[in-house]
Amino acid sequence: MKAFVLFTIVLGFVHFNNLNAQEENIKADPRYWTTHNSTATFEKGSIHLVKKGEGSALLWLNDINFENGTVELEIKGKDVRGQSFLGLAFHGSDNERYDAVYFRPFNFKNSEKKYNSVQYINAPENVWHVLRNRFPGKYENVVNPVPDPNDWFHIKITIDTPNIKVYLNGSEEPTLAIEKISTGNEGKLGLWIDSKDGWFRNVRITPKP
């Protein structure tokens, strides 16, 4: 029997149309998620997201409108160059338009590429190569502390439009701090990959009061 991931949702400005608004602990269930260009398997306490075609793949949380707050989760990629891109999409209006913060685990310990380890994008116009060319070093950075690129690591993303801060493995100093490009301050929230697959678990959402 498959084991469902436990997701803790601290309710505030996050609204679920299909769930009991008084619940705080919510088990992941395929009925509450929508895949785009992907398949998702809920098993052994984690979500395995697999990309199906060209472009990015998403797993949107249904019936949620996220504004500002904190999202925490654990993710796992792999140390294979150019084959592991995974993170979080937020303030999405559809499958093409959203903000995202994602990681390149294969760069974590690469002395030449370490400054390309964590990335912010605003799809579809401001993707990584556009931002790197126009604003070198502004929307990507090293990760600190440096996790094992083949193991689970914890991320915390604070969103207080327009400010975005990203923290790793309990650090009190952000590994990335930027102002987001998009002007929207609410929308869809989901898991994001742009590689063959990625793993996710233990998501916690805390809306800003």
PDB file of C-alpha atoms in Angstrom:
ATOM      1  CA  MET A   1       0.000   0.000   0.000  1.00  0.00           C
ATOM      2  CA  LYS A   2       1.272   3.448  -0.893  1.00  0.00           C
ATOM      3  CA  ALA A   3       2.183   5.744   1.969  1.00  0.00           C
ATOM      4  CA  PHE A   4       0.845   9.258   1.534  1.00  0.00           C
ATOM      5  CA  VAL A   5       3.040  12.285   2.185  1.00  0.00           C
ATOM      6  CA  LEU A   6       2.015  14.385   5.163  1.00  0.00           C
ATOM      7  CA  PHE A   7       1.640  18.046   4.267  1.00  0.00           C
ATOM      8  CA  THR A   8       1.151  20.586   7.052  1.00  0.00           C
ATOM      9  CA  ILE A   9      -0.832  23.589   5.881  1.00  0.00           C
ATOM     10  CA  VAL A  10      -1.109  26.528   8.265  1.00  0.00           C
ATOM     11  CA  LEU A  11      -4.269  28.164   6.987  1.00  0.00           C
ATOM     12  CA  GLY A  12      -4.707  31.909   6.661  1.00  0.00           C
ATOM     13  CA  PHE A  13      -4.759  33.548   3.275  1.00  0.00           C
ATOM     14  CA  VAL A  14      -4.494  30.090   1.724  1.00  0.00           C
ATOM     15  CA  HIS A  15      -7.935  28.893   0.698  1.00  0.00           C
ATOM     16  CA  PHE A  16      -8.932  25.294  -0.103  1.00  0.00           C
ATOM     17  CA  ASN A  17     -12.303  24.973  -1.757  1.00  0.00           C
ATOM     18  CA  ASN A  18     -12.431  21.174  -1.426  1.00  0.00           C
ATOM     19  CA  LEU A  19     -10.963  20.706   2.046  1.00  0.00           C
ATOM     20  CA  ASN A  20     -12.084  21.407   5.554  1.00  0.00           C
ATOM     21  CA  ALA A  21     -10.880  24.942   6.298  1.00  0.00           C
ATOM     22  CA  GLN A  22     -10.244  23.971   9.933  1.00  0.00           C
ATOM     23  CA  GLU A  23      -7.763  21.226   9.115  1.00  0.00           C
ATOM     24  CA  GLU A  24      -4.063  21.904   9.554  1.00  0.00           C
ATOM     25  CA  ASN A  25      -2.622  18.478   8.762  1.00  0.00           C
ATOM     26  CA  ILE A  26      -3.433  17.334   5.246  1.00  0.00           C
ATOM     27  CA  LYS A  27      -2.277  14.085   3.653  1.00  0.00           C
ATOM     28  CA  ALA A  28      -1.196  14.414   0.040  1.00  0.00           C
ATOM     29  CA  ASP A  29      -3.730  12.811  -2.230  1.00  0.00           C
ATOM     30  CA  PRO A  30      -3.793  12.773  -6.050  1.00  0.00           C
ATOM     31  CA  ARG A  31      -7.298  14.278  -5.911  1.00  0.00           C
ATOM     32  CA  TYR A  32      -5.800  17.488  -4.528  1.00  0.00           C
ATOM     33  CA  TRP A  33      -3.078  17.877  -7.169  1.00  0.00           C
ATOM     34  CA  THR A  34      -3.005  18.629 -10.882  1.00  0.00           C
ATOM     35  CA  THR A  35      -0.124  17.546 -13.079  1.00  0.00           C
ATOM     36  CA  HIS A  36       1.129  19.479 -16.077  1.00  0.00           C
ATOM     37  CA  ASN A  37       3.551  17.794 -18.469  1.00  0.00           C
ATOM     38  CA  SER A  38       4.288  15.306 -15.697  1.00  0.00           C
ATOM     39  CA  THR A  39       3.299  12.216 -13.775  1.00  0.00           C
ATOM     40  CA  ALA A  40       3.384  12.087  -9.978  1.00  0.00           C
ATOM     41  CA  THR A  41       3.778   9.080  -7.697  1.00  0.00           C
ATOM     42  CA  PHE A  42       2.946   9.388  -3.991  1.00  0.00           C
ATOM     43  CA  GLU A  43       4.853   6.666  -2.209  1.00  0.00           C
ATOM     44  CA  LYS A  44       6.999   6.030   0.877  1.00  0.00           C
ATOM     45  CA  GLY A  45       6.534   9.501   2.307  1.00  0.00           C
ATOM     46  CA  SER A  46       7.583  11.440  -0.792  1.00  0.00           C
ATOM     47  CA  ILE A  47       6.395  12.618  -4.187  1.00  0.00           C
ATOM     48  CA  HIS A  48       8.309  11.483  -7.259  1.00  0.00           C
ATOM     49  CA  LEU A  49       7.625  13.903 -10.111  1.00  0.00           C
ATOM     50  CA  VAL A  50       8.547  12.785 -13.642  1.00  0.00           C
ATOM     51  CA  LYS A  51       8.580  15.043 -16.714  1.00  0.00           C
ATOM     52  CA  LYS A  52       6.648  13.785 -19.743  1.00  0.00           C
ATOM     53  CA  GLY A  53       7.652  16.062 -22.628  1.00  0.00           C
ATOM     54  CA  GLU A  54       9.452  19.232 -23.647  1.00  0.00           C
ATOM     55  CA  GLY A  55       9.457  22.218 -21.338  1.00  0.00           C
ATOM     56  CA  SER A  56       8.995  22.447 -17.603  1.00  0.00           C
ATOM     57  CA  ALA A  57       6.805  20.075 -15.576  1.00  0.00           C
ATOM     58  CA  LEU A  58       4.557  21.144 -12.716  1.00  0.00           C
ATOM     59  CA  LEU A  59       2.470  19.636  -9.949  1.00  0.00           C
ATOM     60  CA  TRP A  60      -0.020  22.279  -8.869  1.00  0.00           C
ATOM     61  CA  LEU A  61      -1.806  22.166  -5.528  1.00  0.00           C
ATOM     62  CA  ASN A  62      -5.525  22.434  -6.301  1.00  0.00           C
ATOM     63  CA  ASP A  63      -7.855  25.120  -4.990  1.00  0.00           C
ATOM     64  CA  ILE A  64      -5.203  27.277  -3.409  1.00  0.00           C
ATOM     65  CA  ASN A  65      -4.501  30.963  -3.853  1.00  0.00           C
ATOM     66  CA  PHE A  66      -1.161  31.763  -2.248  1.00  0.00           C
ATOM     67  CA  GLU A  67      -0.229  35.372  -1.571  1.00  0.00           C
ATOM     68  CA  ASN A  68       2.662  36.038   0.825  1.00  0.00           C
ATOM     69  CA  GLY A  69       4.221  33.820   3.450  1.00  0.00           C
ATOM     70  CA  THR A  70       6.718  30.993   3.888  1.00  0.00           C
ATOM     71  CA  VAL A  71       6.974  27.678   2.086  1.00  0.00           C
ATOM     72  CA  GLU A  72       9.232  24.960   3.465  1.00  0.00           C
ATOM     73  CA  LEU A  73       9.963  21.567   1.945  1.00  0.00           C
ATOM     74  CA  GLU A  74      12.616  18.960   1.343  1.00  0.00           C
ATOM     75  CA  ILE A  75      13.778  18.144  -2.155  1.00  0.00           C
ATOM     76  CA  LYS A  76      16.200  15.699  -3.717  1.00  0.00           C
ATOM     77  CA  GLY A  77      17.863  15.805  -7.121  1.00  0.00           C
ATOM     78  CA  LYS A  78      21.056  14.192  -8.352  1.00  0.00           C
ATOM     79  CA  ASP A  79      24.660  15.050  -9.095  1.00  0.00           C
ATOM     80  CA  VAL A  80      24.459  14.547 -12.859  1.00  0.00           C
ATOM     81  CA  ARG A  81      25.526  17.567 -14.878  1.00  0.00           C
ATOM     82  CA  GLY A  82      22.672  19.231 -16.718  1.00  0.00           C
ATOM     83  CA  GLN A  83      20.096  16.660 -15.587  1.00  0.00           C
ATOM     84  CA  SER A  84      18.666  17.914 -12.307  1.00  0.00           C
ATOM     85  CA  PHE A  85      16.586  21.088 -12.049  1.00  0.00           C
ATOM     86  CA  LEU A  86      13.908  21.217  -9.350  1.00  0.00           C
ATOM     87  CA  GLY A  87      12.167  23.631  -7.032  1.00  0.00           C
ATOM     88  CA  LEU A  88       8.986  25.567  -6.277  1.00  0.00           C
ATOM     89  CA  ALA A  89       6.637  27.562  -8.522  1.00  0.00           C
ATOM     90  CA  PHE A  90       4.405  30.267  -7.038  1.00  0.00           C
ATOM     91  CA  HIS A  91       2.142  33.178  -7.995  1.00  0.00           C
ATOM     92  CA  GLY A  92       1.169  31.225 -11.090  1.00  0.00           C
ATOM     93  CA  SER A  93      -1.665  32.316 -13.355  1.00  0.00           C
ATOM     94  CA  ASP A  94      -1.442  29.244 -15.614  1.00  0.00           C
ATOM     95  CA  ASN A  95       0.975  26.529 -16.744  1.00  0.00           C
ATOM     96  CA  GLU A  96       3.169  29.043 -18.548  1.00  0.00           C
ATOM     97  CA  ARG A  97       3.161  32.125 -16.322  1.00  0.00           C
ATOM     98  CA  TYR A  98       4.585  31.909 -12.816  1.00  0.00           C
ATOM     99  CA  ASP A  99       7.569  32.745 -10.631  1.00  0.00           C
ATOM    100  CA  ALA A 100       9.874  29.957  -9.486  1.00  0.00           C
ATOM    101  CA  VAL A 101      12.941  29.272  -7.386  1.00  0.00           C
ATOM    102  CA  TYR A 102      14.855  26.150  -8.324  1.00  0.00           C
ATOM    103  CA  PHE A 103      18.136  24.360  -7.696  1.00  0.00           C
ATOM    104  CA  ARG A 104      20.868  22.740  -9.778  1.00  0.00           C
ATOM    105  CA  PRO A 105      22.327  20.121  -7.396  1.00  0.00           C
ATOM    106  CA  PHE A 106      25.055  19.140  -9.866  1.00  0.00           C
ATOM    107  CA  ASN A 107      26.564  22.605  -9.387  1.00  0.00           C
ATOM    108  CA  PHE A 108      26.623  22.548  -5.578  1.00  0.00           C
ATOM    109  CA  LYS A 109      30.220  21.324  -5.327  1.00  0.00           C
ATOM    110  CA  ASN A 110      31.447  22.419  -8.751  1.00  0.00           C
ATOM    111  CA  SER A 111      34.109  25.084  -8.163  1.00  0.00           C
ATOM    112  CA  GLU A 112      33.489  26.655 -11.583  1.00  0.00           C
ATOM    113  CA  LYS A 113      29.680  26.531 -11.570  1.00  0.00           C
ATOM    114  CA  LYS A 114      28.792  26.883  -7.888  1.00  0.00           C
ATOM    115  CA  TYR A 115      27.414  30.401  -8.379  1.00  0.00           C
ATOM    116  CA  ASN A 116      24.749  28.860 -10.617  1.00  0.00           C
ATOM    117  CA  SER A 117      23.351  26.588  -7.887  1.00  0.00           C
ATOM    118  CA  VAL A 118      20.090  28.366  -6.998  1.00  0.00           C
ATOM    119  CA  GLN A 119      18.026  30.353  -9.492  1.00  0.00           C
ATOM    120  CA  TYR A 120      14.986  32.637  -9.578  1.00  0.00           C
ATOM    121  CA  ILE A 121      12.959  32.923 -12.798  1.00  0.00           C
ATOM    122  CA  ASN A 122       9.788  34.646 -13.972  1.00  0.00           C
ATOM    123  CA  ALA A 123       8.335  32.494 -16.747  1.00  0.00           C
ATOM    124  CA  PRO A 124       7.960  32.706 -19.633  1.00  0.00           C
ATOM    125  CA  GLU A 125       9.792  35.934 -20.464  1.00  0.00           C
ATOM    126  CA  ASN A 126      12.499  36.010 -17.810  1.00  0.00           C
ATOM    127  CA  VAL A 127      13.978  32.540 -17.847  1.00  0.00           C
ATOM    128  CA  TRP A 128      17.473  31.724 -16.576  1.00  0.00           C
ATOM    129  CA  HIS A 129      19.517  32.594 -19.678  1.00  0.00           C
ATOM    130  CA  VAL A 130      17.702  35.914 -20.160  1.00  0.00           C
ATOM    131  CA  LEU A 131      18.339  36.932 -16.559  1.00  0.00           C
ATOM    132  CA  ARG A 132      21.936  35.705 -16.609  1.00  0.00           C
ATOM    133  CA  ASN A 133      22.676  37.743 -19.731  1.00  0.00           C
ATOM    134  CA  ARG A 134      20.886  40.892 -18.573  1.00  0.00           C
ATOM    135  CA  PHE A 135      21.704  40.771 -14.860  1.00  0.00           C
ATOM    136  CA  PRO A 136      24.780  38.592 -14.276  1.00  0.00           C
ATOM    137  CA  GLY A 137      24.848  37.188 -10.745  1.00  0.00           C
ATOM    138  CA  LYS A 138      21.683  38.974  -9.593  1.00  0.00           C
ATOM    139  CA  TYR A 139      19.100  36.193  -9.732  1.00  0.00           C
ATOM    140  CA  GLU A 140      21.284  33.146  -8.961  1.00  0.00           C
ATOM    141  CA  ASN A 141      23.878  32.276  -6.363  1.00  0.00           C
ATOM    142  CA  VAL A 142      25.871  29.656  -4.480  1.00  0.00           C
ATOM    143  CA  VAL A 143      24.078  27.554  -1.877  1.00  0.00           C
ATOM    144  CA  ASN A 144      25.134  27.890   1.746  1.00  0.00           C
ATOM    145  CA  PRO A 145      25.470  25.584   3.563  1.00  0.00           C
ATOM    146  CA  VAL A 146      26.339  23.194   0.733  1.00  0.00           C
ATOM    147  CA  PRO A 147      24.170  20.043   0.812  1.00  0.00           C
ATOM    148  CA  ASP A 148      25.027  16.613  -0.538  1.00  0.00           C
ATOM    149  CA  PRO A 149      23.829  16.943  -4.163  1.00  0.00           C
ATOM    150  CA  ASN A 150      22.505  13.370  -4.118  1.00  0.00           C
ATOM    151  CA  ASP A 151      20.603  13.597  -0.832  1.00  0.00           C
ATOM    152  CA  TRP A 152      17.567  15.344   0.603  1.00  0.00           C
ATOM    153  CA  PHE A 153      17.975  18.969   1.662  1.00  0.00           C
ATOM    154  CA  HIS A 154      15.610  21.408   3.339  1.00  0.00           C
ATOM    155  CA  ILE A 155      14.636  24.727   1.791  1.00  0.00           C
ATOM    156  CA  LYS A 156      12.652  27.641   3.150  1.00  0.00           C
ATOM    157  CA  ILE A 157      11.386  30.325   0.810  1.00  0.00           C
ATOM    158  CA  THR A 158       9.904  33.512   2.250  1.00  0.00           C
ATOM    159  CA  ILE A 159       7.717  35.524  -0.103  1.00  0.00           C
ATOM    160  CA  ASP A 160       6.778  39.076   0.867  1.00  0.00           C
ATOM    161  CA  THR A 161       6.141  40.707  -2.480  1.00  0.00           C
ATOM    162  CA  PRO A 162       8.377  41.854  -4.024  1.00  0.00           C
ATOM    163  CA  ASN A 163      11.001  40.344  -1.705  1.00  0.00           C
ATOM    164  CA  ILE A 164      12.047  36.705  -2.022  1.00  0.00           C
ATOM    165  CA  LYS A 165      14.528  35.027   0.331  1.00  0.00           C
ATOM    166  CA  VAL A 166      15.766  31.448   0.142  1.00  0.00           C
ATOM    167  CA  TYR A 167      17.305  29.549   3.078  1.00  0.00           C
ATOM    168  CA  LEU A 168      18.913  26.100   3.166  1.00  0.00           C
ATOM    169  CA  ASN A 169      19.125  23.480   5.909  1.00  0.00           C
ATOM    170  CA  GLY A 170      18.168  25.761   8.788  1.00  0.00           C
ATOM    171  CA  SER A 171      20.599  28.570   7.996  1.00  0.00           C
ATOM    172  CA  GLU A 172      19.641  32.001   9.349  1.00  0.00           C
ATOM    173  CA  GLU A 173      21.329  33.734   6.407  1.00  0.00           C
ATOM    174  CA  PRO A 174      19.589  33.583   3.018  1.00  0.00           C
ATOM    175  CA  THR A 175      21.440  31.907   0.185  1.00  0.00           C
ATOM    176  CA  LEU A 176      19.469  34.034  -2.281  1.00  0.00           C
ATOM    177  CA  ALA A 177      17.714  37.363  -1.678  1.00  0.00           C
ATOM    178  CA  ILE A 178      16.083  39.163  -4.608  1.00  0.00           C
ATOM    179  CA  GLU A 179      13.111  41.276  -5.630  1.00  0.00           C
ATOM    180  CA  LYS A 180      10.829  39.347  -7.931  1.00  0.00           C
ATOM    181  CA  ILE A 181      10.213  40.660 -11.415  1.00  0.00           C
ATOM    182  CA  SER A 182       6.518  39.918 -11.795  1.00  0.00           C
ATOM    183  CA  THR A 183       4.003  42.438 -10.466  1.00  0.00           C
ATOM    184  CA  GLY A 184       1.420  39.867  -9.359  1.00  0.00           C
ATOM    185  CA  ASN A 185       1.160  39.072  -5.657  1.00  0.00           C
ATOM    186  CA  GLU A 186      -0.974  35.911  -5.636  1.00  0.00           C
ATOM    187  CA  GLY A 187      -1.711  32.758  -7.565  1.00  0.00           C
ATOM    188  CA  LYS A 188      -1.100  29.053  -7.966  1.00  0.00           C
ATOM    189  CA  LEU A 189       1.505  27.153  -5.951  1.00  0.00           C
ATOM    190  CA  GLY A 190       3.249  23.947  -6.981  1.00  0.00           C
ATOM    191  CA  LEU A 191       6.289  21.756  -7.394  1.00  0.00           C
ATOM    192  CA  TRP A 192       8.508  22.331 -10.443  1.00  0.00           C
ATOM    193  CA  ILE A 193      11.082  20.373 -12.445  1.00  0.00           C
ATOM    194  CA  ASP A 194      12.828  20.920 -15.759  1.00  0.00           C
ATOM    195  CA  SER A 195      14.688  17.621 -15.922  1.00  0.00           C
ATOM    196  CA  LYS A 196      13.778  13.942 -16.050  1.00  0.00           C
ATOM    197  CA  ASP A 197      12.537  13.797 -12.458  1.00  0.00           C
ATOM    198  CA  GLY A 198      12.768  15.058  -8.888  1.00  0.00           C
ATOM    199  CA  TRP A 199      11.675  14.129  -5.368  1.00  0.00           C
ATOM    200  CA  PHE A 200       9.740  16.221  -2.834  1.00  0.00           C
ATOM    201  CA  ARG A 201       8.462  15.736   0.730  1.00  0.00           C
ATOM    202  CA  ASN A 202       7.417  17.464   3.962  1.00  0.00           C
ATOM    203  CA  VAL A 203       5.890  20.668   2.596  1.00  0.00           C
ATOM    204  CA  ARG A 204       4.779  23.310   5.083  1.00  0.00           C
ATOM    205  CA  ILE A 205       2.951  26.465   4.033  1.00  0.00           C
ATOM    206  CA  THR A 206       2.646  29.392   6.437  1.00  0.00           C
ATOM    207  CA  PRO A 207       0.722  32.363   5.002  1.00  0.00           C
ATOM    208  CA  LYS A 208       1.659  35.825   6.181  1.00  0.00           C
ATOM    209  CA  PRO A 209      -0.920  37.146   8.714  1.00  0.00           C
TER     210      PRO A 209
END
